[in-house]
Amino acid sequence: MKANMQIALLAALCLGLALVPLSGSTYLVYLATQILIFILFATSLNLLVGYGGLISFGHAAFFAIGGYSNAILLTTYGVPVLLALPGAMVVTAILSAIIGFFCVRLTAYYFSMLTLAFGQLVWAVAFKWRAVTGGDDGFLRVAVPEWLATPSSFYLFSLLVVALAVAVLWVVAHSPLGRTMMAIRENETRAGFLGVNTRLVQLITFTIAGTFAGLAGGLFSMFNRSLFPNSAWWLQSAEVLIMVVLGGIGSFFGPMVGALALILLNRLTLQLTEYWPALLAIILIVTLFFFPNGIAGLFGSRPAPGLRDERGEKSDA
Amino acid sequence: MTKSYNALLLLGVTLLASTVAGSALAQEGEPIRVGVAFPQTGAGASQGSDTALGIEMAIDEINANGGLLGRPVEMFWRDSKGTPADATIAARDLITLDNVDFFLGGYNSGETLAMSEVALQEEVIYVAPVGKTIQLTDNYHPYQFRIAANTNTEGGSAALILEELGAQKICTILFDYAYGHDLLKGFEKALESAGSDAEIVTQVWPALGVSDYTPYIGEVLNSDCDGVFSGIWSGEFLAFAKQASSFGLFDMGKHWAAAGEVGSQDIMEQLGADMPNGIWTNSYEVWYYPDTPEHNAYLEKVRELTGSEHPNPWPSVGYIGMQALAAGIEAAGSTETDAVIAAMEGLSFASLVGELTIGGEGDHQANRGQYWGVTADSEHPFKVLDEVRYVPADDIMH
């Protein structure tokens, strides 16, 4: 798919999505908001996993940091949302950079294990720091401003924020920086010899991914009006990773489809069976063995160049 | 049948973007729609299912007696999965997809608080039949009602029992998270207002989910306390009791008050002979007390539905929660939200555990007490509570 066609498609999609509140169904508006937030969350992780080749098991940590920061700025300090949300991104960016500083020093499994450890550390802080986060009782009564109080207005706001954020991530992924990330993913040594400061690029990738997960978390805290330590728990990290894998690692739009598919499947199957976790496991196994490029792969979208055996095959994902 | 119907409905709504909302304006003779959200999967699934069963029982009885305000009551059940985020989704689905007029739910504190936020946002009455966290009342809003005992009542009744047993120096063993700290607050408050001269000499705070209690047991062993207040709840108590027994902690003659519903039938059965004798502990309800016609009739029904000769207390909490809501609707003579809120404030109603009264504006907490008793051998393969008594909540719940 050509880049400008992708942009046109996205713009059309956004316009279509803006019509959802016209359906008059609050249920649908809530569902769409939830999907939007997780689309941003999954897309941010894809930058790290798909483009950077860095598999994080702790991405929910940044979702939670952004969520708590936004909730605290809004509620505890009464900061207006248009400053609170960017403020939450700044906080998340700083903490992502600090955590990333340690994580990118390690490679492969060790990187993944360290992200898992940091993720659980963030959970522990949210769980224990009762005075600030509310601990296990959660952060309640998140002060959502009057103009975002209705489900529809919040949905449209989320749509705008997510669309802008995804556009920024698209630009990053297709910029020289994005190409450098992929070069490092393919051959770190060679990229190093070419003069790339590999650790710095990985740190930047890690920080950008974390920051946008934080933005998703910020939206989530306003969407639910409450935030709990569970949002930093490793299961949440695993869930968003599954969205990325299911949708198609490395394909820019794959994880969006993955987020949509996982949420819809989850909501639908829960009404039919209580064995959703077992079903999810089967879906994952089938995906990994038979559709390694995820749902996006089914529709002809290839992963970013050289991600797997098709190494060297030209792809303009 | 209902499940696949719901799924079809969900599918239709999701795929066709059809509009079901707004069609639910209550009309004469139409069912009163009551939503129920408890874990069907994940942690708390069995307790959640049993609580929902109790609500279903109460609704069936109401319908058998001609319904409420001449209208039948219909129940809608969604899975809250044991996590706050999923509880939020479940509560929202009940309101926006099932168009319920009222909802009950929440197994743990997080679920309860998350659902209460939804109730506030959607302005739909929410009844909490299980969640105990004092944060619910501290974050009061008019759409929430709690029929369960709160952490003040639970910690407070433990204090009253230790006081009565004559404990002067007290050790506390509480989990280091919200529930443990809230229990301690209730415990200290009750000691103070009872004018007790007992003091807390040792506090140990195991982390939630810890598997090795040895260091904490050691501290209590070395303390000169003559009473212990523990808040190691239900399933966690299993590991704790085994380790503490091996150190002889239960044989030192310390008075013991174990909060966290360790006296619940399901926990008693899990612990079997590992349950120490002679410790005081609580339960939402026990099948052997009180021996009243109302309670026995209820128990017969639960036995019939669950096939269990010794019912666990979970259906009772759902049953009482639904009794409270039904009484509120009857008293209001309407299902209109403001009318039902006004009717429920200060309302006294006949419940499975006797008359209960719901607090007024700014409180909305029922004066639900707890059953406490001392563990003792029985003719069954599990221990039972002896000297069971109902500790009223009135003086300790605030």
XYZ file of C-alpha atoms in Angstrom:
715
model
C 0.000 0.000 0.000
C 1.345 3.400 -0.908
C 1.884 5.792 1.916
C -0.472 8.489 0.683
C -3.175 5.916 0.136
C -2.756 4.760 3.714
C -3.177 8.330 4.899
C -6.297 8.816 2.786
C -7.706 5.575 4.144
C -7.007 6.639 7.712
C -8.603 10.046 7.194
C -11.719 8.425 5.738
C -11.795 5.998 8.648
C -11.592 8.851 11.152
C -14.449 10.668 9.477
C -16.506 7.485 9.541
C -15.693 6.927 13.192
C -16.759 10.459 14.051
C -20.282 9.418 13.065
C -20.540 6.679 15.712
C -22.314 8.898 18.300
C -25.052 9.546 15.720
C -26.137 5.928 16.210
C -27.611 7.076 19.518
C -26.245 3.988 21.259
C -24.221 4.783 24.354
C -23.118 1.177 24.381
C -21.537 1.559 20.985
C -19.887 4.842 21.950
C -18.316 3.249 25.048
C -17.169 0.250 23.050
C -15.645 2.452 20.350
C -13.862 4.595 22.940
C -12.362 1.520 24.560
C -11.189 0.245 21.180
C -9.666 3.619 20.259
C -7.657 3.790 23.470
C -6.322 0.282 22.976
C -5.540 1.020 19.329
C -3.199 3.759 20.503
C -1.779 1.536 23.238
C -1.108 -1.334 20.788
C 0.319 0.981 18.116
C 2.763 2.448 20.623
C 3.944 -1.036 21.581
C 4.281 -1.948 17.911
C 6.847 0.806 17.461
C 8.953 -0.963 20.060
C 8.228 -4.578 19.109
C 7.621 -4.354 15.371
C 9.954 -1.573 14.326
C 12.500 -1.698 17.111
C 12.541 -5.480 17.519
C 12.474 -4.968 21.280
C 9.947 -7.281 22.917
C 8.618 -5.614 26.038
C 6.643 -7.480 28.682
C 6.153 -4.360 30.729
C 4.522 -1.865 28.397
C 1.486 -1.507 30.685
C 3.770 0.242 33.173
C 3.755 3.340 30.957
C 0.026 3.056 30.359
C -0.407 3.154 34.138
C 2.142 5.938 34.681
C 0.355 8.099 32.121
C -3.002 7.184 33.603
C -2.053 8.001 37.178
C -0.174 11.176 36.181
C -3.160 12.457 34.242
C -5.588 11.530 37.032
C -3.419 13.189 39.675
C -2.854 16.352 37.622
C -6.561 16.650 36.842
C -7.986 15.694 40.198
C -5.410 16.411 42.884
C -3.999 19.582 41.325
C -6.964 20.781 39.266
C -4.899 21.211 36.094
C -7.056 21.666 32.943
C -7.164 18.591 30.744
C -5.405 20.261 27.819
C -2.386 20.703 30.075
C -2.853 17.571 32.180
C -2.737 15.180 29.253
C 0.506 16.629 27.798
C 1.813 16.828 31.366
C 1.117 13.128 31.806
C 3.016 12.495 28.562
C 5.988 14.449 29.868
C 6.011 12.471 33.112
C 5.749 9.216 31.186
C 8.483 10.315 28.772
C 10.861 11.042 31.645
C 10.143 7.744 33.405
C 10.316 5.839 30.090
C 13.706 7.375 29.412
C 14.962 6.402 32.863
C 13.621 2.849 32.671
C 14.685 2.597 29.028
C 18.196 3.702 29.933
C 18.630 0.456 31.852
C 16.583 -1.793 29.584
C 18.314 -1.036 26.269
C 21.618 -1.972 27.849
C 20.405 -5.560 27.642
C 19.401 -7.532 24.587
C 16.818 -10.150 23.648
C 15.563 -12.202 26.609
C 17.358 -10.062 29.131
C 15.692 -6.937 27.771
C 12.292 -8.630 27.974
C 12.872 -9.839 31.528
C 13.997 -6.405 32.658
C 10.913 -4.738 31.155
C 8.800 -7.296 33.005
C 10.629 -6.477 36.238
C 10.224 -2.721 35.812
C 6.563 -3.219 34.952
C 5.965 -5.089 38.186
C 7.909 -2.423 40.051
C 5.550 0.249 38.732
C 2.630 -1.939 39.777
C 4.118 -2.253 43.269
C 4.492 1.524 43.550
C 0.872 2.066 42.459
C -0.232 -0.626 44.919
C 1.764 0.646 47.896
C 1.793 4.435 47.491
C -1.695 4.764 48.920
C -1.493 8.491 49.686
C -0.998 9.349 46.015
C -2.514 6.522 43.982
C -5.141 5.219 46.397
C -3.400 1.828 46.425
C -5.557 -1.193 45.829
C -8.685 0.931 46.303
C -7.697 2.769 43.179
C -7.719 6.386 42.150
C -11.375 7.376 42.190
C -13.466 10.289 40.989
C -11.066 11.342 38.224
C -12.045 14.968 37.559
C -13.178 14.801 33.946
C -14.014 18.353 32.804
C -17.604 19.306 32.101
C -17.092 19.514 28.327
C -15.911 15.899 28.223
C -18.526 14.581 30.629
C -20.852 12.920 28.122
C -19.812 9.617 26.524
C -20.126 11.154 23.051
C -18.000 14.230 23.713
C -15.346 12.105 25.358
C -15.440 9.711 22.438
C -14.909 12.502 19.903
C -12.103 13.933 22.023
C -10.468 10.490 22.200
C -10.862 10.061 18.460
C -9.090 13.349 17.828
C -6.283 12.613 20.295
C -5.786 9.044 19.080
C -5.844 10.109 15.423
C -3.213 12.788 16.062
C -1.087 10.428 18.132
C -1.272 7.642 15.564
C -0.347 10.150 12.852
C 2.732 11.154 14.851
C 3.658 7.494 15.341
C 3.191 6.914 11.601
C 5.543 9.763 10.809
C 8.095 8.418 13.290
C 7.855 4.888 11.882
C 8.368 6.142 8.330
C 11.049 8.671 9.145
C 14.795 8.051 8.891
C 14.617 7.346 12.608
C 12.078 4.575 11.967
C 14.288 3.113 9.239
C 17.248 3.226 11.599
C 15.219 1.356 14.214
C 14.576 -1.364 11.663
C 18.222 -1.450 10.640
C 19.205 -2.037 14.252
C 16.508 -4.668 14.617
C 17.922 -6.522 11.615
C 21.578 -6.328 12.478
C 22.672 -4.341 15.452
C 26.376 -4.904 14.857
C 26.230 -3.819 11.260
C 24.176 -0.749 12.132
C 26.793 0.091 14.730
C 29.578 -0.189 12.193
C 27.638 2.128 9.915
C 27.998 4.758 12.596
C 24.584 4.487 14.224
C 24.471 5.051 17.961
C 22.339 1.951 18.429
C 21.656 2.329 22.118
C 20.573 5.924 21.725
C 18.173 5.043 18.901
C 16.745 2.185 20.971
C 16.377 4.489 23.954
C 14.542 7.044 21.792
C 12.269 4.276 20.446
C 11.590 3.057 23.963
C 10.791 6.570 25.172
C 8.466 7.408 22.289
C 6.637 4.096 22.686
C 6.312 4.653 26.431
C 5.124 8.228 26.034
C 2.287 7.283 23.701
C 1.292 4.378 25.937
C 1.122 7.012 28.666
C -1.208 9.102 26.532
C -3.442 6.053 26.056
C -3.370 5.536 29.819
C -4.291 9.170 30.390
C -7.348 8.787 28.178
C -8.204 5.534 29.914
C -8.182 7.134 33.369
C -10.739 9.696 32.189
C -12.750 7.092 30.300
C -13.208 4.872 33.362
C -13.213 7.793 35.850
C -11.051 5.539 38.003
C -7.700 3.804 37.772
C -6.401 0.758 39.624
C -2.951 -0.827 40.015
C -4.132 -3.716 37.813
C -3.554 -1.466 34.824
C 0.199 -1.870 35.376
C 0.057 -5.610 36.041
C 1.936 -7.877 33.630
C -1.314 -9.397 32.364
C -2.188 -6.000 30.947
C 1.211 -5.915 29.223
C 0.561 -9.399 27.881
C -2.864 -8.395 26.593
C -1.521 -5.510 24.523
C 1.311 -7.708 23.254
C -1.309 -10.231 22.133
C -3.100 -7.436 20.264
C 0.135 -6.681 18.410
C 0.846 -10.336 17.603
C -2.738 -11.038 16.596
C -2.890 -8.005 14.343
C 0.515 -8.482 12.808
C 3.868 -7.486 14.260
C 5.578 -4.742 12.330
C 2.693 -3.922 10.037
C 1.803 -0.379 11.047
C -1.959 -0.966 10.940
C -1.907 -4.588 12.072
C -1.950 -3.901 15.825
C -4.930 -1.594 15.357
C -6.852 -4.453 13.792
C -5.520 -6.674 16.558
C -6.857 -4.354 19.249
C -10.226 -4.175 17.524
C -10.404 -7.937 17.008
C -9.314 -8.871 20.523
C -11.755 -6.524 22.229
C -14.692 -7.553 20.046
C -13.876 -11.261 20.356
C -13.542 -10.920 24.101
C -16.862 -9.123 24.519
C -18.649 -11.482 22.191
C -17.344 -14.810 23.441
C -17.856 -13.911 27.091
C -21.556 -13.984 26.405
C -21.279 -17.470 24.956
C -18.738 -19.178 27.122
C -16.746 -18.670 30.264
C -13.764 -20.298 28.587
C -12.523 -17.124 26.898
C -8.937 -17.610 28.155
C -8.807 -21.084 26.585
C -10.230 -19.752 23.348
C -7.697 -16.938 23.350
C -4.896 -19.456 23.755
C -6.165 -21.434 20.758
C -6.468 -18.274 18.648
C -2.903 -17.327 19.550
C -1.488 -20.762 18.756
C -3.272 -20.833 15.393
C -2.084 -17.290 14.654
C 1.524 -18.022 15.505
C 1.708 -21.252 13.504
C -0.429 -20.510 10.488
C -0.693 -16.731 10.244
C 2.597 -15.417 11.586
C 1.871 -12.053 9.985
C -1.349 -11.754 11.956
C -4.685 -10.514 10.707
C -2.962 -7.820 8.669
C -1.006 -10.566 6.892
C -4.254 -12.197 5.796
C -5.095 -9.074 3.891
C -1.815 -8.895 2.055
C -0.117 -6.435 4.352
C 3.407 -7.636 4.878
C 5.420 -6.995 7.974
C 8.071 -4.357 7.950
C 10.885 -5.460 5.643
C 12.943 -8.418 6.687
C 11.156 -9.107 9.931
C 11.153 -12.834 9.329
C 12.104 -15.277 6.579
C 11.117 -12.960 3.790
C 14.273 -11.090 4.668
C 15.181 -8.691 1.937
C 11.798 -8.876 0.298
C 10.730 -5.348 -0.470
C 7.871 -4.104 1.618
C 6.672 -0.595 2.111
C 4.726 -1.216 5.294
C -30.506 -20.004 26.190
C -30.356 -16.574 27.747
C -26.611 -16.454 27.173
C -26.772 -17.175 23.473
C -29.670 -14.779 23.178
C -27.559 -12.082 24.799
C -24.689 -12.887 22.488
C -26.903 -12.600 19.456
C -28.124 -9.301 20.774
C -24.565 -8.157 21.339
C -23.556 -9.318 17.875
C -26.426 -7.474 16.323
C -25.636 -4.295 18.153
C -21.945 -4.491 17.521
C -22.080 -5.281 13.845
C -25.116 -3.370 12.719
C -24.629 -0.396 14.974
C -28.285 -0.655 15.749
C -29.724 1.484 18.437
C -31.165 -0.279 21.400
C -30.583 2.501 23.886
C -33.525 4.719 24.538
C -36.070 2.011 23.900
C -36.125 1.101 27.556
C -38.531 3.625 28.941
C -40.220 1.695 31.687
C -43.828 1.059 31.011
C -46.642 -0.390 33.076
C -46.452 -4.163 33.244
C -42.999 -4.262 31.689
C -40.369 -6.089 33.705
C -38.201 -4.193 36.160
C -34.703 -4.824 34.878
C -32.074 -5.636 37.491
C -28.438 -5.990 36.475
C -25.973 -8.246 38.253
C -22.207 -8.135 37.752
C -19.954 -10.602 39.549
C -16.930 -12.607 38.449
C -17.909 -15.646 36.399
C -14.296 -16.182 35.445
C -11.016 -15.474 37.188
C -10.457 -14.977 40.899
C -13.709 -15.001 42.837
C -15.658 -16.836 40.128
C -17.243 -19.379 42.472
C -18.115 -16.759 45.101
C -19.453 -14.463 42.398
C -21.620 -17.169 40.885
C -23.004 -18.110 44.300
C -23.778 -14.475 45.125
C -25.621 -14.083 41.834
C -27.502 -17.282 42.642
C -28.742 -15.642 45.854
C -29.980 -12.633 43.884
C -31.699 -14.931 41.418
C -33.377 -16.763 44.319
C -34.684 -13.515 45.752
C -35.964 -12.412 42.332
C -37.682 -15.766 41.749
C -39.432 -15.412 45.100
C -40.516 -11.874 44.263
C -41.900 -12.984 40.919
C -43.677 -15.968 42.496
C -45.402 -13.465 44.794
C -46.611 -11.248 41.984
C -43.509 -9.170 41.333
C -42.760 -5.626 42.460
C -45.381 -2.920 42.016
C -47.276 -5.496 39.979
C -44.388 -5.809 37.542
C -42.176 -8.863 37.101
C -38.449 -8.539 37.805
C -35.967 -9.623 35.180
C -32.314 -10.307 35.934
C -29.378 -9.596 33.607
C -26.006 -11.043 34.475
C -22.601 -9.923 33.192
C -19.122 -11.136 34.031
C -17.030 -8.630 35.984
C -14.001 -10.968 35.814
C -12.646 -9.884 39.195
C -10.836 -6.765 37.951
C -11.927 -3.119 38.271
C -11.531 -2.339 34.566
C -13.683 -5.303 33.567
C -16.186 -4.437 36.288
C -16.506 -0.979 34.712
C -17.238 -2.585 31.347
C -19.747 -5.012 32.872
C -21.605 -2.221 34.685
C -21.692 -0.052 31.572
C -22.932 -2.931 29.431
C -25.708 -3.615 31.924
C -26.817 -0.008 31.755
C -26.341 0.803 28.086
C -27.050 -2.565 26.453
C -29.396 -4.335 28.871
C -31.025 -1.060 29.935
C -31.223 -2.117 33.555
C -33.001 0.134 36.039
C -30.764 -0.920 38.949
C -27.671 -3.027 39.383
C -25.890 -5.024 42.067
C -22.386 -6.375 41.968
C -18.726 -6.295 42.848
C -16.818 -9.079 44.557
C -13.632 -7.336 45.689
C -13.042 -3.716 46.726
C -11.696 -2.637 43.351
C -14.718 -3.960 41.480
C -17.083 -2.378 43.986
C -15.462 1.060 43.735
C -15.188 0.915 39.938
C -18.883 0.034 39.601
C -19.822 2.805 41.985
C -18.055 5.285 39.659
C -20.188 4.012 36.779
C -23.333 4.409 38.897
C -22.418 8.028 39.561
C -21.666 8.765 35.926
C -24.800 7.058 34.603
C -27.012 8.098 37.526
C -28.264 4.569 38.063
C -28.762 3.091 41.549
C -26.055 0.625 42.533
C -26.331 -1.768 45.446
C -23.076 -3.245 46.810
C -23.886 -6.528 48.543
C -20.303 -7.792 49.082
C -17.617 -5.075 48.937
C -16.504 -3.928 52.393
C -14.010 -1.149 51.707
C -14.674 1.990 53.728
C -13.545 3.977 50.685
C -17.002 3.443 49.208
C -18.603 5.481 51.985
C -15.687 7.924 52.103
C -16.302 8.607 48.395
C -20.050 8.858 48.901
C -22.449 9.724 46.111
C -26.233 9.386 46.184
C -26.533 6.513 43.693
C -24.648 3.957 45.797
C -26.030 1.822 48.616
C -24.056 -0.715 50.590
C -25.858 -3.620 52.183
C -22.666 -5.496 53.153
C -20.899 -4.875 56.447
C -17.965 -2.498 55.989
C -14.357 -2.722 57.171
C -15.169 -0.583 60.225
C -17.725 -3.170 61.293
C -15.388 -6.052 60.625
C -12.360 -4.547 62.403
C -14.604 -3.119 65.111
C -16.317 -6.384 65.935
C -12.916 -8.073 66.217
C -11.920 -5.357 68.716
C -15.081 -5.869 70.766
C -14.489 -9.604 70.897
C -10.848 -9.293 71.987
C -11.935 -6.710 74.561
C -14.569 -9.077 75.918
C -12.040 -11.925 76.054
C -9.878 -9.678 78.191
C -6.911 -9.191 75.863
C -4.740 -6.324 77.118
C -1.797 -6.369 74.727
C -2.613 -6.986 71.123
C -0.630 -8.135 68.098
C -2.015 -7.396 64.655
C -1.275 -9.446 61.538
C -2.785 -7.572 58.610
C -2.045 -7.581 54.898
C -0.150 -4.497 53.841
C -2.708 -3.099 51.421
C -5.900 -1.091 51.548
C -8.035 -3.772 53.218
C -5.527 -4.420 56.020
C -5.069 -0.736 56.816
C -8.837 -0.138 56.744
C -9.407 -3.037 59.137
C -6.888 -1.553 61.561
C -8.685 1.798 61.439
C -11.996 0.121 62.336
C -10.296 -1.908 65.054
C -8.631 1.104 66.695
C -11.795 3.210 66.491
C -13.884 0.540 68.212
C -11.289 0.019 70.961
C -11.240 3.723 71.636
C -14.991 4.243 71.649
C -15.426 1.181 73.887
C -13.100 2.915 76.367
C -10.789 -0.083 76.300
C -7.372 0.127 77.942
C -6.035 -2.584 75.637
C -3.146 -1.480 73.460
C -1.590 -2.671 70.242
C 1.971 -3.709 71.060
C 3.121 -5.399 67.874
C 2.069 -4.836 64.276
C 3.206 -7.070 61.447
C 2.270 -6.370 57.836
C 2.773 -9.318 55.499
C 2.504 -8.412 51.823
C -0.575 -9.662 50.038
C 0.188 -12.926 48.263
C 3.246 -13.759 50.359
C 3.834 -17.496 50.638
C 6.201 -17.577 53.604
C 4.769 -16.169 56.830
C 7.659 -17.351 58.999
C 9.200 -13.941 59.786
C 5.781 -12.534 60.759
C 4.934 -15.573 62.855
C 8.305 -15.156 64.566
C 7.559 -11.571 65.544
C 4.218 -12.533 67.062
C 5.828 -15.472 68.892
C 8.386 -13.125 70.422
C 5.837 -10.498 71.382
C 4.301 -10.490 74.855
C 0.833 -9.848 73.427
C -2.057 -11.847 74.860
C -4.425 -11.204 71.952
C -4.029 -11.414 68.183
C -6.075 -9.632 65.549
C -5.498 -11.094 62.091
C -6.910 -10.100 58.736
C -5.498 -12.931 56.660
C -8.532 -13.543 54.526
C -10.179 -16.746 53.423
C -7.952 -18.729 51.075
C -4.735 -17.062 52.253
C -5.463 -18.238 55.776
C -4.838 -21.825 54.668
C -1.103 -21.338 54.166
C -0.853 -19.089 57.200
C -2.641 -21.512 59.541
C -0.452 -24.435 58.506
C 2.765 -22.481 59.091
C 1.555 -20.897 62.329
C 0.450 -24.297 63.654
C 3.888 -25.755 63.067
C 5.313 -23.047 65.348
C 2.607 -23.718 67.935
C 1.334 -20.148 67.615
C -2.258 -21.221 68.220
C -1.309 -23.187 71.350
C 0.146 -20.289 73.325
C -3.137 -19.277 74.925
C -3.326 -16.005 72.990
C -6.861 -14.828 72.347
C -7.406 -14.758 68.621
C -9.815 -12.794 66.447
C -9.416 -13.653 62.768
C -11.228 -11.256 60.419
C -11.549 -12.021 56.717
C -14.441 -14.501 56.823
C -12.276 -17.448 57.724
C -15.372 -18.982 59.346
C -17.079 -19.148 55.961
C -18.222 -22.692 55.147
C -16.142 -22.919 51.945
C -12.992 -21.975 53.855
C -13.797 -24.320 56.750
C -14.107 -27.160 54.244
C -10.835 -26.244 52.537
C -8.965 -26.088 55.829
C -10.503 -29.230 57.333
C -8.431 -30.466 60.254
C -5.800 -27.731 59.642
C -8.195 -25.145 61.062
C -7.018 -24.447 64.607
C -9.536 -24.783 67.426
C -10.459 -21.972 69.767
C -9.983 -18.920 67.520
C -12.742 -16.403 67.018
C -13.579 -15.675 63.425
C -16.395 -14.320 61.287
C -18.616 -15.235 58.380
C -21.296 -13.441 56.360
C -23.636 -16.225 57.377
C -23.459 -19.786 58.724
C -25.875 -22.576 57.868
C -26.280 -23.659 61.498
C -27.291 -20.336 63.008
C -29.803 -18.854 63.661
C -32.292 -21.716 63.808
C -35.269 -19.643 62.680
C -38.039 -20.626 60.218
C -37.011 -17.846 57.772
C -33.374 -18.895 57.767
C -34.205 -22.581 57.498
C -36.576 -21.992 54.598
C -33.834 -20.050 52.853
C -31.307 -22.834 53.518
C -33.646 -25.486 52.123
C -33.864 -23.538 48.881
C -30.107 -23.109 48.631
C -29.595 -26.815 49.288
C -32.063 -27.597 46.533
C -30.350 -25.299 44.032
C -26.719 -26.065 44.847
C -27.028 -29.678 45.930
C -24.780 -28.825 48.837
C -25.898 -30.041 52.250
C -23.866 -27.333 53.999
C -24.391 -24.135 52.001
C -21.623 -21.553 51.899
C -22.617 -17.991 52.847
C -22.283 -16.406 49.397
C -25.878 -16.781 48.208
C -27.048 -15.039 51.377
C -25.204 -11.800 50.600
C -26.783 -11.573 47.164
C -30.165 -12.527 48.589
C -30.037 -9.779 51.232
C -28.808 -7.212 48.697
C -31.797 -7.932 46.487
C -34.128 -7.830 49.504
C -32.885 -4.302 50.213
C -33.415 -3.131 46.651
C -36.866 -4.720 46.447
C -37.875 -3.073 49.726
C -36.698 0.274 48.360
C -38.702 -0.078 45.154
C -41.812 -1.141 47.104
C -41.442 1.783 49.487
C -40.946 4.232 46.621
C -43.947 2.871 44.754
C -41.980 3.568 41.600
C -38.781 2.617 39.801
C -37.871 6.229 39.252
C -34.297 6.746 40.451
C -34.768 9.767 42.714
C -37.886 8.278 44.294
C -36.116 5.008 45.072
C -33.104 6.846 46.513
C -35.384 8.876 48.769
C -37.261 5.737 49.817
C -34.099 3.770 50.591
C -32.642 6.488 52.811
C -33.408 5.511 56.384
C -35.413 2.507 55.184
C -35.829 -0.443 57.542
C -36.538 -3.748 55.848
C -36.970 -7.370 56.866
C -33.955 -9.343 55.733
C -32.691 -12.868 56.033
C -30.639 -11.767 59.064
C -33.409 -9.790 60.730
C -34.388 -6.175 60.352
C -31.778 -3.960 58.725
C -31.767 -0.190 58.366
C -30.089 1.740 55.583
C -28.298 4.982 56.469
C -29.593 8.332 55.301
C -28.195 10.874 52.887
C -24.404 11.076 52.980
C -24.110 7.514 54.269
C -26.247 4.909 52.473
C -24.666 2.154 54.572
C -26.897 -0.587 55.983
C -26.345 -1.507 59.623
C -25.320 -4.998 58.652
C -23.446 -6.813 61.404
C -21.429 -9.983 61.253
C -21.621 -13.493 62.619
C -18.712 -14.377 64.872
C -17.997 -17.646 66.609
C -15.185 -19.725 68.015
C -13.805 -22.602 65.958
C -14.516 -26.051 67.326
C -14.599 -29.689 66.252
C -17.814 -31.000 64.797
C -19.292 -34.306 63.688
C -18.410 -33.285 60.113
C -15.033 -33.498 58.377
C -14.703 -29.738 58.909
C -14.772 -27.459 61.944
C -17.703 -25.238 62.802
C -18.187 -22.022 64.712
C -19.332 -22.502 68.277
C -21.051 -19.874 70.465
C -22.136 -18.095 67.254
C -23.401 -14.589 67.806
C -24.461 -11.696 65.645
C -22.311 -8.624 66.358
C -24.475 -5.611 65.528
C -22.917 -2.868 63.448
C -24.716 0.220 64.765
C -22.026 1.444 67.159
C -18.979 0.526 65.110
C -19.770 1.011 61.427
C -19.068 4.744 61.229
